Tab-separated table of C-alpha atoms in Angstrom:
chain	number	residue	atom	x	y	z
A	1	UNK	CA	3.942	-9.686	15.317
A	2	UNK	CA	1.130	-7.829	17.083
A	3	UNK	CA	-1.078	-5.817	14.739
A	4	UNK	CA	-1.681	-2.264	15.869
A	5	UNK	CA	-2.461	1.258	14.689
A	6	UNK	CA	0.096	4.025	14.813
A	7	UNK	CA	-1.871	6.959	16.210
A	8	UNK	CA	0.603	9.670	15.291
A	9	UNK	CA	-1.287	10.747	12.167
A	10	UNK	CA	-4.814	11.649	11.133
A	11	UNK	CA	-7.157	8.738	10.407
A	12	UNK	CA	-6.577	8.665	6.652
A	13	UNK	CA	-2.803	8.478	7.134
A	14	UNK	CA	-2.716	6.086	10.069
A	15	UNK	CA	-0.169	3.334	9.630
A	16	UNK	CA	-1.260	-0.144	10.663
A	17	UNK	CA	1.842	-2.116	11.599
A	18	UNK	CA	1.431	-5.869	11.213
A	19	UNK	CA	3.173	-9.058	10.170
A	20	UNK	CA	1.997	-8.346	6.611
A	21	UNK	CA	4.138	-5.199	6.306
A	22	UNK	CA	6.766	-5.684	9.031
A	23	UNK	CA	9.630	-6.412	6.593
A	24	UNK	CA	8.830	-3.258	4.624
A	25	UNK	CA	8.696	-1.165	7.789
A	26	UNK	CA	11.941	-2.694	9.059
A	27	UNK	CA	13.762	-1.814	5.822
A	28	UNK	CA	12.395	1.736	5.900
A	29	UNK	CA	13.321	2.211	9.557
A	30	UNK	CA	16.844	1.023	8.757
A	31	UNK	CA	16.955	3.465	5.826
A	32	UNK	CA	18.383	0.830	3.496
A	33	UNK	CA	20.120	2.096	0.376
A	34	UNK	CA	18.055	0.540	-2.413
A	35	UNK	CA	14.622	-0.894	-1.612
A	36	UNK	CA	11.757	-2.035	-3.825
A	37	UNK	CA	8.433	-2.530	-2.009
A	38	UNK	CA	5.558	-4.128	-3.894
A	39	UNK	CA	1.991	-4.327	-2.673
A	40	UNK	CA	-1.499	-4.346	-4.082
A	41	UNK	CA	-3.869	-1.391	-4.172
A	42	UNK	CA	-4.862	-0.050	-0.704
A	43	UNK	CA	-1.999	-1.932	0.991
A	44	UNK	CA	-0.611	1.250	2.542
A	45	UNK	CA	2.336	1.958	0.258
A	46	UNK	CA	1.592	5.677	-0.020
A	47	UNK	CA	1.189	5.977	3.755
A	48	UNK	CA	4.565	4.285	4.204
A	49	UNK	CA	6.142	6.563	1.599
A	50	UNK	CA	4.797	9.739	3.223
A	51	UNK	CA	5.733	8.713	6.760
A	52	UNK	CA	9.249	7.427	6.134
A	53	UNK	CA	10.292	9.949	3.480
A	54	UNK	CA	9.666	12.564	6.157
A	55	UNK	CA	11.419	10.590	8.896
A	56	UNK	CA	14.440	9.823	6.709
A	57	UNK	CA	14.466	13.306	5.146
A	58	UNK	CA	14.075	12.060	1.576
A	59	UNK	CA	12.179	13.601	-1.315
A	60	UNK	CA	8.870	11.944	-2.206
A	61	UNK	CA	7.915	11.875	-5.889
A	62	UNK	CA	5.035	10.283	-7.799
A	63	UNK	CA	6.483	10.163	-11.301
A	64	UNK	CA	9.839	9.920	-13.035
A	65	UNK	CA	11.014	13.385	-14.097
A	66	UNK	CA	12.758	13.940	-17.398
A	67	UNK	CA	15.389	16.103	-15.729
A	68	UNK	CA	17.258	14.326	-12.944
A	69	UNK	CA	18.523	16.793	-10.365
A	70	UNK	CA	18.548	15.315	-6.870
A	71	UNK	CA	20.988	15.948	-4.056
A	72	UNK	CA	19.267	13.606	-1.602
A	73	UNK	CA	17.641	10.206	-1.562
A	74	UNK	CA	14.205	9.719	-3.117
A	75	UNK	CA	11.036	7.738	-2.491
A	76	UNK	CA	9.240	6.940	-5.762
A	77	UNK	CA	5.570	6.043	-5.207
A	78	UNK	CA	4.417	4.858	-8.637
A	79	UNK	CA	2.131	1.880	-9.206
A	80	UNK	CA	2.877	1.248	-12.873
A	81	UNK	CA	6.567	1.558	-13.609
A	82	UNK	CA	7.722	2.240	-17.187
A	83	UNK	CA	9.810	-0.932	-17.323
A	84	UNK	CA	10.386	-0.714	-21.074
A	85	UNK	CA	11.472	2.912	-20.957
A	86	UNK	CA	15.091	4.000	-21.301
A	87	UNK	CA	14.149	6.900	-19.037
A	88	UNK	CA	13.532	4.458	-16.184
A	89	UNK	CA	16.969	2.914	-16.705
A	90	UNK	CA	18.610	6.344	-16.594
A	91	UNK	CA	16.584	7.162	-13.481
A	92	UNK	CA	17.928	4.079	-11.677
A	93	UNK	CA	21.446	4.658	-12.943
A	94	UNK	CA	21.418	8.246	-11.656
A	95	UNK	CA	20.957	7.126	-8.059
A	96	UNK	CA	23.455	4.294	-8.344
A	97	UNK	CA	26.107	6.512	-9.932
A	98	UNK	CA	25.599	9.284	-7.376
A	99	UNK	CA	25.414	6.916	-4.400
A	100	UNK	CA	21.967	8.240	-3.418
A	101	UNK	CA	19.282	6.232	-1.652
A	102	UNK	CA	16.289	5.142	-3.718
A	103	UNK	CA	13.125	3.479	-2.439
A	104	UNK	CA	10.490	2.394	-4.964
A	105	UNK	CA	6.918	1.526	-3.975
A	106	UNK	CA	4.758	-0.052	-6.655
A	107	UNK	CA	1.850	-2.371	-7.446
A	108	UNK	CA	4.204	-4.363	-9.642
A	109	UNK	CA	6.195	-7.326	-8.431
A	110	UNK	CA	8.763	-9.527	-10.093
A	111	UNK	CA	7.795	-12.888	-8.642
A	112	UNK	CA	6.889	-14.291	-12.048
A	113	UNK	CA	8.790	-14.440	-15.311
A	114	UNK	CA	6.103	-12.532	-17.263
A	115	UNK	CA	6.999	-9.297	-15.485
A	116	UNK	CA	10.732	-9.906	-15.756
A	117	UNK	CA	10.473	-10.460	-19.518
A	118	UNK	CA	9.136	-6.910	-19.914
A	119	UNK	CA	12.216	-5.301	-18.373
A	120	UNK	CA	15.082	-3.912	-20.423
A	121	UNK	CA	18.168	-6.046	-19.584
A	122	UNK	CA	20.195	-3.036	-18.372
A	123	UNK	CA	17.293	-1.996	-16.151
A	124	UNK	CA	16.969	-5.521	-14.771
A	125	UNK	CA	20.650	-5.611	-13.857
A	126	UNK	CA	20.209	-2.384	-11.867
A	127	UNK	CA	17.078	-3.651	-10.145
A	128	UNK	CA	18.962	-6.722	-8.950
A	129	UNK	CA	20.880	-4.407	-6.628
A	130	UNK	CA	17.654	-3.643	-4.723
A	131	UNK	CA	16.230	-5.378	-1.689
A	132	UNK	CA	12.807	-6.663	-2.810
A	133	UNK	CA	10.017	-6.783	-0.237
A	134	UNK	CA	6.357	-7.717	-0.671
A	135	UNK	CA	3.496	-6.485	1.494
A	136	UNK	CA	1.495	-9.673	2.003
A	137	UNK	CA	-2.311	-9.989	1.687
A	138	UNK	CA	-4.195	-9.181	4.913
A	139	UNK	CA	-5.149	-11.894	7.368
A	140	UNK	CA	-8.278	-11.590	9.523
A	141	UNK	CA	-6.846	-9.386	12.276
A	142	UNK	CA	-5.500	-6.841	9.820
A	143	UNK	CA	-8.593	-7.067	7.616
A	144	UNK	CA	-10.774	-6.083	10.579
A	145	UNK	CA	-8.563	-3.106	11.441
A	146	UNK	CA	-8.525	-1.957	7.827
A	147	UNK	CA	-12.313	-1.965	7.529
A	148	UNK	CA	-12.528	-0.148	10.861
A	149	UNK	CA	-9.971	2.400	9.678
A	150	UNK	CA	-11.730	3.034	6.364
A	151	UNK	CA	-14.987	3.567	8.268
A	152	UNK	CA	-13.336	5.966	10.704
A	153	UNK	CA	-12.076	7.955	7.727
A	154	UNK	CA	-15.768	8.593	7.021
A	155	UNK	CA	-16.483	9.313	10.721
A	156	UNK	CA	-18.431	6.041	10.968
A	157	UNK	CA	-18.352	3.713	13.954
A	158	UNK	CA	-20.181	0.372	14.073
A	159	UNK	CA	-20.234	-2.598	16.416
A	160	UNK	CA	-17.401	-5.107	15.891
A	161	UNK	CA	-19.934	-7.827	15.019
A	162	UNK	CA	-20.969	-5.804	11.944
A	163	UNK	CA	-17.420	-5.777	10.611
A	164	UNK	CA	-16.825	-9.435	11.485
A	165	UNK	CA	-20.030	-10.506	9.731
A	166	UNK	CA	-19.108	-8.513	6.635
A	167	UNK	CA	-15.762	-10.300	6.575
A	168	UNK	CA	-17.597	-13.590	5.960
A	169	UNK	CA	-18.470	-12.379	2.452
A	170	UNK	CA	-15.223	-10.874	1.192
A	171	UNK	CA	-11.824	-11.984	-0.048
A	172	UNK	CA	-8.705	-11.326	2.002
A	173	UNK	CA	-7.462	-8.388	-0.047
A	174	UNK	CA	-6.852	-4.719	0.726
A	175	UNK	CA	-9.264	-3.668	-2.007
A	176	UNK	CA	-12.008	-5.837	-0.549
A	177	UNK	CA	-11.471	-4.287	2.889
A	178	UNK	CA	-12.019	-0.861	1.344
A	179	UNK	CA	-15.090	-2.070	-0.565
A	180	UNK	CA	-16.526	-3.652	2.596
A	181	UNK	CA	-16.353	-0.279	4.342
A	182	UNK	CA	-18.137	1.246	1.347
A	183	UNK	CA	-20.874	-1.397	1.627
A	184	UNK	CA	-21.402	-0.683	5.334
A	185	UNK	CA	-21.544	3.038	4.590
A	186	UNK	CA	-24.062	2.426	1.789
A	187	UNK	CA	-26.306	0.253	3.992
A	188	UNK	CA	-26.263	2.847	6.760
A	189	UNK	CA	-27.260	5.541	4.295
A	190	UNK	CA	-30.030	3.459	2.729
A	191	UNK	CA	-31.483	2.372	6.082
A	192	UNK	CA	-31.635	5.603	8.060
A	193	UNK	CA	-28.285	4.938	9.770
A	194	UNK	CA	-29.391	1.524	10.996
A	195	UNK	CA	-27.564	-1.676	10.145
A	196	UNK	CA	-27.794	-5.291	11.231
A	197	UNK	CA	-26.459	-8.705	10.262
A	198	UNK	CA	-29.535	-9.501	8.167
A	199	UNK	CA	-29.038	-6.422	5.983
A	200	UNK	CA	-25.432	-7.395	5.348
A	201	UNK	CA	-26.365	-10.979	4.466
A	202	UNK	CA	-29.125	-9.891	2.090
A	203	UNK	CA	-26.849	-7.389	0.355
A	204	UNK	CA	-24.124	-9.938	-0.418
A	205	UNK	CA	-26.562	-12.714	-1.334
A	206	UNK	CA	-28.021	-10.451	-4.025
A	207	UNK	CA	-24.658	-9.871	-5.695
């Protein structure tokens, strides 16, 4: 899949569509009934939630309310789910019983048994009704666009070679893309808005 920016929103809410998130976007476009999307920090989950909750006319929430009164589907954007809480079970059951759409976006995934062991059995049985999708770690093309996007959010533009050289020193994670943009911003500030490959190399070699 070609990686590209959706230019319909302001810089900080731009959606980068790529092979890493294409399954998540496909499920959201299809407005599937019960979807669980997991992805690490800075992977764009909140941007997806904002964009598609509006498109699909669903309510976007960031916590689980004690009182459950919904007459439409919901997008829950919550990184740490209360898996051991009875309240979370009742939350899931509410949407299943009332035949309402529910999309959950979280940092948590259930690819390993350690996470599954923390879940109340009744909650686990409800979660098995969901379509589980993972936003994969960024490859080089997406990593470049992410750093560029984070810089644009700060109204910063640099030559592509600056971003590509910075990529030689970082892991392929969404958090590291964000941190790389912070490093470039810091070096620009410390060096009178000038930056070069040598400054980048020296910065990372000193870490």
